JSON list of C-alpha atoms in Angstrom, two decimals:
[
{"chain": "M", "resi": 1, "resn": "MET", "atom": "CA", "xyz": [91.55, 128.39, 78.16]},
{"chain": "M", "resi": 2, "resn": "GLN", "atom": "CA", "xyz": [91.81, 125.51, 80.51]},
{"chain": "M", "resi": 3, "resn": "LYS", "atom": "CA", "xyz": [95.11, 126.33, 81.67]},
{"chain": "M", "resi": 4, "resn": "ASP", "atom": "CA", "xyz": [97.35, 122.86, 83.98]},
{"chain": "M", "resi": 5, "resn": "TYR", "atom": "CA", "xyz": [98.46, 124.23, 88.27]},
{"chain": "M", "resi": 6, "resn": "PHE", "atom": "CA", "xyz": [100.62, 123.54, 91.02]},
{"chain": "M", "resi": 7, "resn": "VAL", "atom": "CA", "xyz": [101.57, 124.10, 94.09]},
{"chain": "M", "resi": 8, "resn": "THR", "atom": "CA", "xyz": [104.42, 122.36, 95.81]},
{"chain": "M", "resi": 9, "resn": "THR", "atom": "CA", "xyz": [104.39, 121.67, 99.20]},
{"chain": "M", "resi": 10, "resn": "PRO", "atom": "CA", "xyz": [107.27, 123.60, 101.44]},
{"chain": "M", "resi": 11, "resn": "CYS", "atom": "CA", "xyz": [109.32, 120.33, 103.38]},
{"chain": "M", "resi": 12, "resn": "ASP", "atom": "CA", "xyz": [112.26, 122.12, 106.12]},
{"chain": "M", "resi": 13, "resn": "SER", "atom": "CA", "xyz": [115.21, 120.18, 106.55]},
{"chain": "M", "resi": 14, "resn": "ILE", "atom": "CA", "xyz": [116.84, 119.45, 109.65]},
{"chain": "M", "resi": 15, "resn": "VAL", "atom": "CA", "xyz": [121.01, 118.88, 108.67]},
{"chain": "M", "resi": 16, "resn": "SER", "atom": "CA", "xyz": [120.44, 122.29, 107.25]},
{"chain": "M", "resi": 17, "resn": "PRO", "atom": "CA", "xyz": [118.13, 124.13, 109.11]},
{"chain": "M", "resi": 18, "resn": "SER", "atom": "CA", "xyz": [118.03, 127.10, 106.64]},
{"chain": "M", "resi": 19, "resn": "ARG", "atom": "CA", "xyz": [117.13, 124.69, 103.66]},
{"chain": "M", "resi": 20, "resn": "VAL", "atom": "CA", "xyz": [113.41, 124.96, 102.16]},
{"chain": "M", "resi": 21, "resn": "MET", "atom": "CA", "xyz": [113.21, 121.41, 99.98]},
{"chain": "M", "resi": 22, "resn": "GLU", "atom": "CA", "xyz": [110.53, 120.96, 97.50]},
{"chain": "M", "resi": 23, "resn": "GLY", "atom": "CA", "xyz": [107.77, 118.60, 99.18]},
{"chain": "M", "resi": 24, "resn": "THR", "atom": "CA", "xyz": [104.91, 117.14, 97.04]},
{"chain": "M", "resi": 25, "resn": "ARG", "atom": "CA", "xyz": [103.08, 118.75, 94.20]},
{"chain": "M", "resi": 26, "resn": "LEU", "atom": "CA", "xyz": [99.49, 118.95, 94.06]},
{"chain": "M", "resi": 27, "resn": "THR", "atom": "CA", "xyz": [98.65, 119.32, 90.52]},
{"chain": "M", "resi": 28, "resn": "ILE", "atom": "CA", "xyz": [95.38, 120.43, 88.54]},
{"chain": "M", "resi": 29, "resn": "VAL", "atom": "CA", "xyz": [95.55, 118.96, 85.35]},
{"chain": "M", "resi": 30, "resn": "ALA", "atom": "CA", "xyz": [92.87, 119.89, 82.12]},
{"chain": "M", "resi": 31, "resn": "SER", "atom": "CA", "xyz": [91.35, 117.22, 81.37]},
{"chain": "M", "resi": 32, "resn": "TYR", "atom": "CA", "xyz": [89.55, 117.11, 78.34]},
{"chain": "M", "resi": 33, "resn": "PRO", "atom": "CA", "xyz": [86.59, 117.84, 77.27]},
{"chain": "M", "resi": 34, "resn": "ASN", "atom": "CA", "xyz": [85.49, 119.69, 80.35]},
{"chain": "M", "resi": 35, "resn": "GLY", "atom": "CA", "xyz": [87.62, 119.17, 84.00]},
{"chain": "M", "resi": 36, "resn": "TYR", "atom": "CA", "xyz": [90.06, 118.49, 85.97]},
{"chain": "M", "resi": 37, "resn": "GLU", "atom": "CA", "xyz": [92.10, 115.77, 86.89]},
{"chain": "M", "resi": 38, "resn": "PHE", "atom": "CA", "xyz": [93.60, 116.38, 90.84]},
{"chain": "M", "resi": 39, "resn": "SER", "atom": "CA", "xyz": [97.14, 114.42, 91.61]},
{"chain": "M", "resi": 40, "resn": "ILE", "atom": "CA", "xyz": [99.96, 114.07, 93.73]},
{"chain": "M", "resi": 41, "resn": "ARG", "atom": "CA", "xyz": [103.51, 114.31, 91.58]},
{"chain": "M", "resi": 42, "resn": "THR", "atom": "CA", "xyz": [107.17, 114.51, 93.03]},
{"chain": "M", "resi": 43, "resn": "ALA", "atom": "CA", "xyz": [109.79, 115.90, 90.96]},
{"chain": "M", "resi": 44, "resn": "GLY", "atom": "CA", "xyz": [112.92, 113.87, 89.84]},
{"chain": "M", "resi": 45, "resn": "LEU", "atom": "CA", "xyz": [114.93, 116.45, 89.72]},
{"chain": "M", "resi": 46, "resn": "PRO", "atom": "CA", "xyz": [119.12, 115.42, 90.78]},
{"chain": "M", "resi": 47, "resn": "ASP", "atom": "CA", "xyz": [118.90, 117.78, 93.06]},
{"chain": "M", "resi": 48, "resn": "ARG", "atom": "CA", "xyz": [115.49, 117.15, 95.00]},
{"chain": "M", "resi": 49, "resn": "TRP", "atom": "CA", "xyz": [116.73, 113.21, 95.16]},
{"chain": "M", "resi": 50, "resn": "ALA", "atom": "CA", "xyz": [120.29, 114.31, 96.56]},
{"chain": "M", "resi": 51, "resn": "GLU", "atom": "CA", "xyz": [118.68, 116.91, 99.69]},
{"chain": "M", "resi": 52, "resn": "PHE", "atom": "CA", "xyz": [116.63, 113.46, 100.79]},
{"chain": "M", "resi": 53, "resn": "ASP", "atom": "CA", "xyz": [118.39, 111.68, 100.65]},
{"chain": "M", "resi": 54, "resn": "GLU", "atom": "CA", "xyz": [121.15, 113.48, 103.07]},
{"chain": "M", "resi": 55, "resn": "GLU", "atom": "CA", "xyz": [117.68, 114.17, 105.60]},
{"chain": "M", "resi": 56, "resn": "LEU", "atom": "CA", "xyz": [116.90, 110.19, 104.68]},
{"chain": "M", "resi": 57, "resn": "SER", "atom": "CA", "xyz": [120.50, 109.10, 105.66]},
{"chain": "M", "resi": 58, "resn": "ALA", "atom": "CA", "xyz": [120.63, 112.11, 108.83]},
{"chain": "M", "resi": 59, "resn": "CYS", "atom": "CA", "xyz": [118.00, 110.48, 110.12]},
{"chain": "M", "resi": 60, "resn": "LEU", "atom": "CA", "xyz": [118.66, 106.79, 110.43]},
{"chain": "M", "resi": 61, "resn": "THR", "atom": "CA", "xyz": [121.89, 107.54, 111.99]},
{"chain": "M", "resi": 62, "resn": "ARG", "atom": "CA", "xyz": [120.04, 109.72, 114.56]},
{"chain": "M", "resi": 63, "resn": "LEU", "atom": "CA", "xyz": [118.03, 106.28, 114.99]},
{"chain": "M", "resi": 64, "resn": "GLU", "atom": "CA", "xyz": [121.65, 104.07, 115.92]},
{"chain": "M", "resi": 65, "resn": "GLU", "atom": "CA", "xyz": [122.54, 106.66, 117.79]},
{"chain": "M", "resi": 66, "resn": "VAL", "atom": "CA", "xyz": [119.40, 106.43, 120.16]},
{"chain": "M", "resi": 67, "resn": "PHE", "atom": "CA", "xyz": [120.34, 102.71, 119.69]},
{"chain": "M", "resi": 68, "resn": "VAL", "atom": "CA", "xyz": [122.77, 102.78, 121.31]},
{"chain": "M", "resi": 69, "resn": "SER", "atom": "CA", "xyz": [122.86, 105.42, 123.77]},
{"chain": "M", "resi": 70, "resn": "GLU", "atom": "CA", "xyz": [122.56, 104.80, 127.38]},
{"chain": "M", "resi": 71, "resn": "PRO", "atom": "CA", "xyz": [119.35, 103.76, 128.36]},
{"chain": "M", "resi": 72, "resn": "SER", "atom": "CA", "xyz": [117.24, 106.77, 129.82]},
{"chain": "M", "resi": 73, "resn": "GLU", "atom": "CA", "xyz": [113.21, 107.28, 131.06]},
{"chain": "M", "resi": 74, "resn": "ASP", "atom": "CA", "xyz": [112.72, 109.42, 127.27]},
{"chain": "M", "resi": 75, "resn": "LYS", "atom": "CA", "xyz": [115.22, 106.64, 125.61]},
{"chain": "M", "resi": 76, "resn": "LEU", "atom": "CA", "xyz": [112.01, 105.42, 123.88]},
{"chain": "M", "resi": 77, "resn": "SER", "atom": "CA", "xyz": [110.53, 108.53, 123.90]},
{"chain": "M", "resi": 78, "resn": "ARG", "atom": "CA", "xyz": [113.30, 109.61, 121.44]},
{"chain": "M", "resi": 79, "resn": "PHE", "atom": "CA", "xyz": [113.15, 107.37, 119.28]},
{"chain": "M", "resi": 80, "resn": "VAL", "atom": "CA", "xyz": [109.71, 107.13, 118.67]},
{"chain": "M", "resi": 81, "resn": "ASP", "atom": "CA", "xyz": [110.17, 111.22, 117.24]},
{"chain": "M", "resi": 82, "resn": "VAL", "atom": "CA", "xyz": [112.96, 110.20, 115.03]},
{"chain": "M", "resi": 83, "resn": "ALA", "atom": "CA", "xyz": [110.73, 107.42, 113.43]},
{"chain": "M", "resi": 84, "resn": "LEU", "atom": "CA", "xyz": [107.88, 110.18, 112.97]},
{"chain": "M", "resi": 85, "resn": "GLN", "atom": "CA", "xyz": [110.56, 112.40, 111.03]},
{"chain": "M", "resi": 86, "resn": "MET", "atom": "CA", "xyz": [111.71, 109.21, 108.83]},
{"chain": "M", "resi": 87, "resn": "PHE", "atom": "CA", "xyz": [108.57, 108.55, 107.84]},
{"chain": "M", "resi": 88, "resn": "PHE", "atom": "CA", "xyz": [107.59, 112.60, 107.79]},
{"chain": "M", "resi": 89, "resn": "TYR", "atom": "CA", "xyz": [110.48, 112.56, 105.13]},
{"chain": "M", "resi": 90, "resn": "TRP", "atom": "CA", "xyz": [110.20, 109.68, 103.45]},
{"chain": "M", "resi": 91, "resn": "VAL", "atom": "CA", "xyz": [106.59, 110.50, 102.46]},
{"chain": "M", "resi": 92, "resn": "ASN", "atom": "CA", "xyz": [107.19, 114.49, 101.14]},
{"chain": "M", "resi": 93, "resn": "PHE", "atom": "CA", "xyz": [110.61, 112.80, 99.08]},
{"chain": "M", "resi": 94, "resn": "ALA", "atom": "CA", "xyz": [107.56, 110.37, 97.74]},
{"chain": "M", "resi": 95, "resn": "PRO", "atom": "CA", "xyz": [110.60, 108.08, 95.38]},
{"chain": "M", "resi": 96, "resn": "LEU", "atom": "CA", "xyz": [108.28, 104.96, 94.46]},
{"chain": "M", "resi": 97, "resn": "SER", "atom": "CA", "xyz": [105.80, 106.08, 91.49]},
{"chain": "M", "resi": 98, "resn": "ARG", "atom": "CA", "xyz": [102.74, 104.55, 93.98]},
{"chain": "M", "resi": 99, "resn": "GLY", "atom": "CA", "xyz": [103.34, 103.31, 97.44]},
{"chain": "M", "resi": 100, "resn": "SER", "atom": "CA", "xyz": [105.73, 105.26, 98.70]},
{"chain": "M", "resi": 101, "resn": "ALA", "atom": "CA", "xyz": [102.96, 106.39, 101.81]},
{"chain": "M", "resi": 102, "resn": "ALA", "atom": "CA", "xyz": [102.17, 102.83, 102.62]},
{"chain": "M", "resi": 103, "resn": "CYS", "atom": "CA", "xyz": [105.99, 101.78, 102.49]},
{"chain": "M", "resi": 104, "resn": "GLY", "atom": "CA", "xyz": [106.44, 104.54, 104.60]},
{"chain": "M", "resi": 105, "resn": "TYR", "atom": "CA", "xyz": [104.26, 103.16, 106.98]},
{"chain": "M", "resi": 106, "resn": "ILE", "atom": "CA", "xyz": [105.73, 100.53, 107.22]},
{"chain": "M", "resi": 107, "resn": "PHE", "atom": "CA", "xyz": [109.66, 101.47, 107.17]},
{"chain": "M", "resi": 108, "resn": "MET", "atom": "CA", "xyz": [108.39, 103.46, 110.55]},
{"chain": "M", "resi": 109, "resn": "VAL", "atom": "CA", "xyz": [106.30, 100.42, 111.82]},
{"chain": "M", "resi": 110, "resn": "SER", "atom": "CA", "xyz": [109.76, 97.79, 111.68]},
{"chain": "M", "resi": 111, "resn": "PHE", "atom": "CA", "xyz": [111.70, 100.64, 113.18]},
{"chain": "M", "resi": 112, "resn": "LEU", "atom": "CA", "xyz": [109.77, 100.53, 116.54]},
{"chain": "M", "resi": 113, "resn": "VAL", "atom": "CA", "xyz": [109.71, 96.08, 116.20]},
{"chain": "M", "resi": 114, "resn": "ALA", "atom": "CA", "xyz": [113.63, 96.14, 115.78]},
{"chain": "M", "resi": 115, "resn": "ILE", "atom": "CA", "xyz": [113.76, 97.33, 119.55]},
{"chain": "M", "resi": 116, "resn": "GLY", "atom": "CA", "xyz": [110.89, 95.62, 120.59]},
{"chain": "M", "resi": 117, "resn": "VAL", "atom": "CA", "xyz": [107.51, 96.93, 120.82]},
{"chain": "M", "resi": 118, "resn": "THR", "atom": "CA", "xyz": [104.76, 97.22, 117.83]},
{"chain": "M", "resi": 119, "resn": "VAL", "atom": "CA", "xyz": [101.58, 99.55, 117.16]},
{"chain": "M", "resi": 120, "resn": "ASP", "atom": "CA", "xyz": [98.81, 98.51, 119.36]},
{"chain": "M", "resi": 121, "resn": "ASP", "atom": "CA", "xyz": [96.02, 100.68, 117.84]},
{"chain": "M", "resi": 122, "resn": "ALA", "atom": "CA", "xyz": [94.81, 101.88, 114.68]},
{"chain": "M", "resi": 123, "resn": "ILE", "atom": "CA", "xyz": [95.76, 104.69, 112.72]},
{"chain": "M", "resi": 124, "resn": "PRO", "atom": "CA", "xyz": [92.42, 107.08, 114.67]},
{"chain": "M", "resi": 125, "resn": "GLN", "atom": "CA", "xyz": [89.40, 107.89, 112.36]},
{"chain": "M", "resi": 126, "resn": "GLY", "atom": "CA", "xyz": [89.75, 110.80, 109.55]},
{"chain": "M", "resi": 127, "resn": "ILE", "atom": "CA", "xyz": [93.13, 110.45, 109.86]},
{"chain": "M", "resi": 128, "resn": "GLN", "atom": "CA", "xyz": [96.18, 109.77, 106.71]},
{"chain": "M", "resi": 129, "resn": "TYR", "atom": "CA", "xyz": [99.17, 110.01, 108.71]},
{"chain": "M", "resi": 130, "resn": "ASP", "atom": "CA", "xyz": [101.46, 110.29, 104.43]},
{"chain": "M", "resi": 131, "resn": "TRP", "atom": "CA", "xyz": [99.04, 113.20, 104.56]},
{"chain": "M", "resi": 132, "resn": "GLU", "atom": "CA", "xyz": [98.96, 115.13, 107.02]},
{"chain": "M", "resi": 133, "resn": "ALA", "atom": "CA", "xyz": [103.25, 114.62, 106.50]},
{"chain": "M", "resi": 134, "resn": "ILE", "atom": "CA", "xyz": [102.93, 116.16, 103.28]},
{"chain": "M", "resi": 135, "resn": "LEU", "atom": "CA", "xyz": [100.66, 119.52, 104.20]},
{"chain": "M", "resi": 136, "resn": "ARG", "atom": "CA", "xyz": [103.20, 120.05, 106.96]},
{"chain": "M", "resi": 137, "resn": "ARG", "atom": "CA", "xyz": [106.20, 121.88, 106.14]},
{"chain": "M", "resi": 138, "resn": "SER", "atom": "CA", "xyz": [108.24, 121.59, 109.57]},
{"chain": "M", "resi": 139, "resn": "PRO", "atom": "CA", "xyz": [108.89, 117.82, 110.77]},
{"chain": "M", "resi": 140, "resn": "ALA", "atom": "CA", "xyz": [108.00, 118.72, 114.45]},
{"chain": "M", "resi": 141, "resn": "ASP", "atom": "CA", "xyz": [105.28, 120.12, 113.79]},
{"chain": "M", "resi": 142, "resn": "PHE", "atom": "CA", "xyz": [104.79, 116.42, 112.02]},
{"chain": "M", "resi": 143, "resn": "VAL", "atom": "CA", "xyz": [105.70, 115.01, 115.26]},
{"chain": "M", "resi": 144, "resn": "GLN", "atom": "CA", "xyz": [103.98, 117.09, 117.76]},
{"chain": "M", "resi": 145, "resn": "PHE", "atom": "CA", "xyz": [100.05, 116.17, 115.63]},
{"chain": "M", "resi": 146, "resn": "SER", "atom": "CA", "xyz": [101.41, 112.32, 115.60]},
{"chain": "M", "resi": 147, "resn": "LYS", "atom": "CA", "xyz": [102.95, 110.92, 118.55]},
{"chain": "M", "resi": 148, "resn": "SER", "atom": "CA", "xyz": [100.72, 111.01, 121.41]},
{"chain": "M", "resi": 149, "resn": "TRP", "atom": "CA", "xyz": [99.19, 108.12, 118.52]},
{"chain": "M", "resi": 150, "resn": "LEU", "atom": "CA", "xyz": [101.59, 106.53, 117.86]},
{"chain": "M", "resi": 151, "resn": "PHE", "atom": "CA", "xyz": [103.16, 106.57, 121.07]},
{"chain": "M", "resi": 152, "resn": "ASN", "atom": "CA", "xyz": [100.12, 104.75, 123.02]},
{"chain": "M", "resi": 153, "resn": "SER", "atom": "CA", "xyz": [99.49, 102.90, 120.75]},
{"chain": "M", "resi": 154, "resn": "LEU", "atom": "CA", "xyz": [103.18, 100.99, 121.81]},
{"chain": "M", "resi": 155, "resn": "LYS", "atom": "CA", "xyz": [102.94, 97.10, 122.54]},
{"chain": "M", "resi": 156, "resn": "LYS", "atom": "CA", "xyz": [105.94, 95.38, 124.34]},
{"chain": "M", "resi": 157, "resn": "LEU", "atom": "CA", "xyz": [106.36, 92.42, 121.70]},
{"chain": "M", "resi": 158, "resn": "PRO", "atom": "CA", "xyz": [105.85, 88.98, 123.72]},
{"chain": "M", "resi": 159, "resn": "THR", "atom": "CA", "xyz": [109.01, 87.52, 124.61]},
{"chain": "M", "resi": 160, "resn": "GLU", "atom": "CA", "xyz": [108.82, 84.40, 122.27]},
{"chain": "M", "resi": 161, "resn": "PHE", "atom": "CA", "xyz": [108.39, 86.74, 119.78]},
{"chain": "M", "resi": 162, "resn": "TRP", "atom": "CA", "xyz": [112.50, 88.24, 120.08]},
{"chain": "M", "resi": 163, "resn": "ALA", "atom": "CA", "xyz": [115.69, 86.18, 120.09]},
{"chain": "M", "resi": 164, "resn": "SER", "atom": "CA", "xyz": [118.03, 85.48, 123.74]},
{"chain": "M", "resi": 165, "resn": "ASP", "atom": "CA", "xyz": [119.37, 89.48, 123.23]},
{"chain": "M", "resi": 166, "resn": "GLN", "atom": "CA", "xyz": [115.95, 90.92, 123.74]},
{"chain": "M", "resi": 167, "resn": "THR", "atom": "CA", "xyz": [116.63, 91.19, 127.51]},
{"chain": "M", "resi": 168, "resn": "GLU", "atom": "CA", "xyz": [119.05, 93.57, 126.51]},
{"chain": "M", "resi": 169, "resn": "ILE", "atom": "CA", "xyz": [117.28, 96.02, 124.16]},
{"chain": "M", "resi": 170, "resn": "ASP", "atom": "CA", "xyz": [114.00, 95.56, 126.93]},
{"chain": "M", "resi": 171, "resn": "GLN", "atom": "CA", "xyz": [116.93, 97.56, 129.59]},
{"chain": "M", "resi": 172, "resn": "LEU", "atom": "CA", "xyz": [117.99, 99.32, 126.78]},
{"chain": "M", "resi": 173, "resn": "PHE", "atom": "CA", "xyz": [114.69, 101.51, 126.33]},
{"chain": "M", "resi": 174, "resn": "GLY", "atom": "CA", "xyz": [113.23, 100.63, 130.01]},
{"chain": "M", "resi": 175, "resn": "LEU", "atom": "CA", "xyz": [110.73, 97.89, 128.82]},
{"chain": "M", "resi": 176, "resn": "ASP", "atom": "CA", "xyz": [111.72, 95.64, 131.26]}
]
C-alpha cells in the first residue's frame, strides 16, 4: 500500500531568534495506479501567515532604515543583505498558489532599482535561488551563499532613468 509523505523545511526567524517557523512542505503523494507525485506546498495556517507577516514587515522596516541612514561605505552592502533576507522569507512563505518565487525575484530587483542599481548578470547556471532559500534554514546562510553573485552583478542605472532626486540617492549609497 502506497502512503503519502511530506517533510517541512525549517525556517529561522530574525524577529524572534528562538522561533523556528514552518517553511515549505515537500510532498510525495501516491499517484494511482502505481506511482508518486512530488510537489511543493505551503500550509495556509493563520499562525504561519502571522509569523511570516512579522518577518516580511521587519524586512521592509530594515530596508527603510538602511535607506534613510547616513551614507557609509557598507550601506549598499547592507541594503543588498536585507533585500536577500526579504527574498528568503517570501520564498519560504510562498503565499501564492503559483509564482511566489518569480514575484520574490521581482520584489528583490525592485528594491534595488528603487536605489538606482540593477542586476546586470544572469543567475549563475545550475542555481535556482528560490530552492537555495527553501533548502537553507537560516536567512544568514542564504545571504552568505547568494550575496557575492548579486552584489557583484549590480550596475548603476543611467541617470536619465531617474527623476531629479537621483543625485541625492546616489550620494546616500555612494554610487556617485
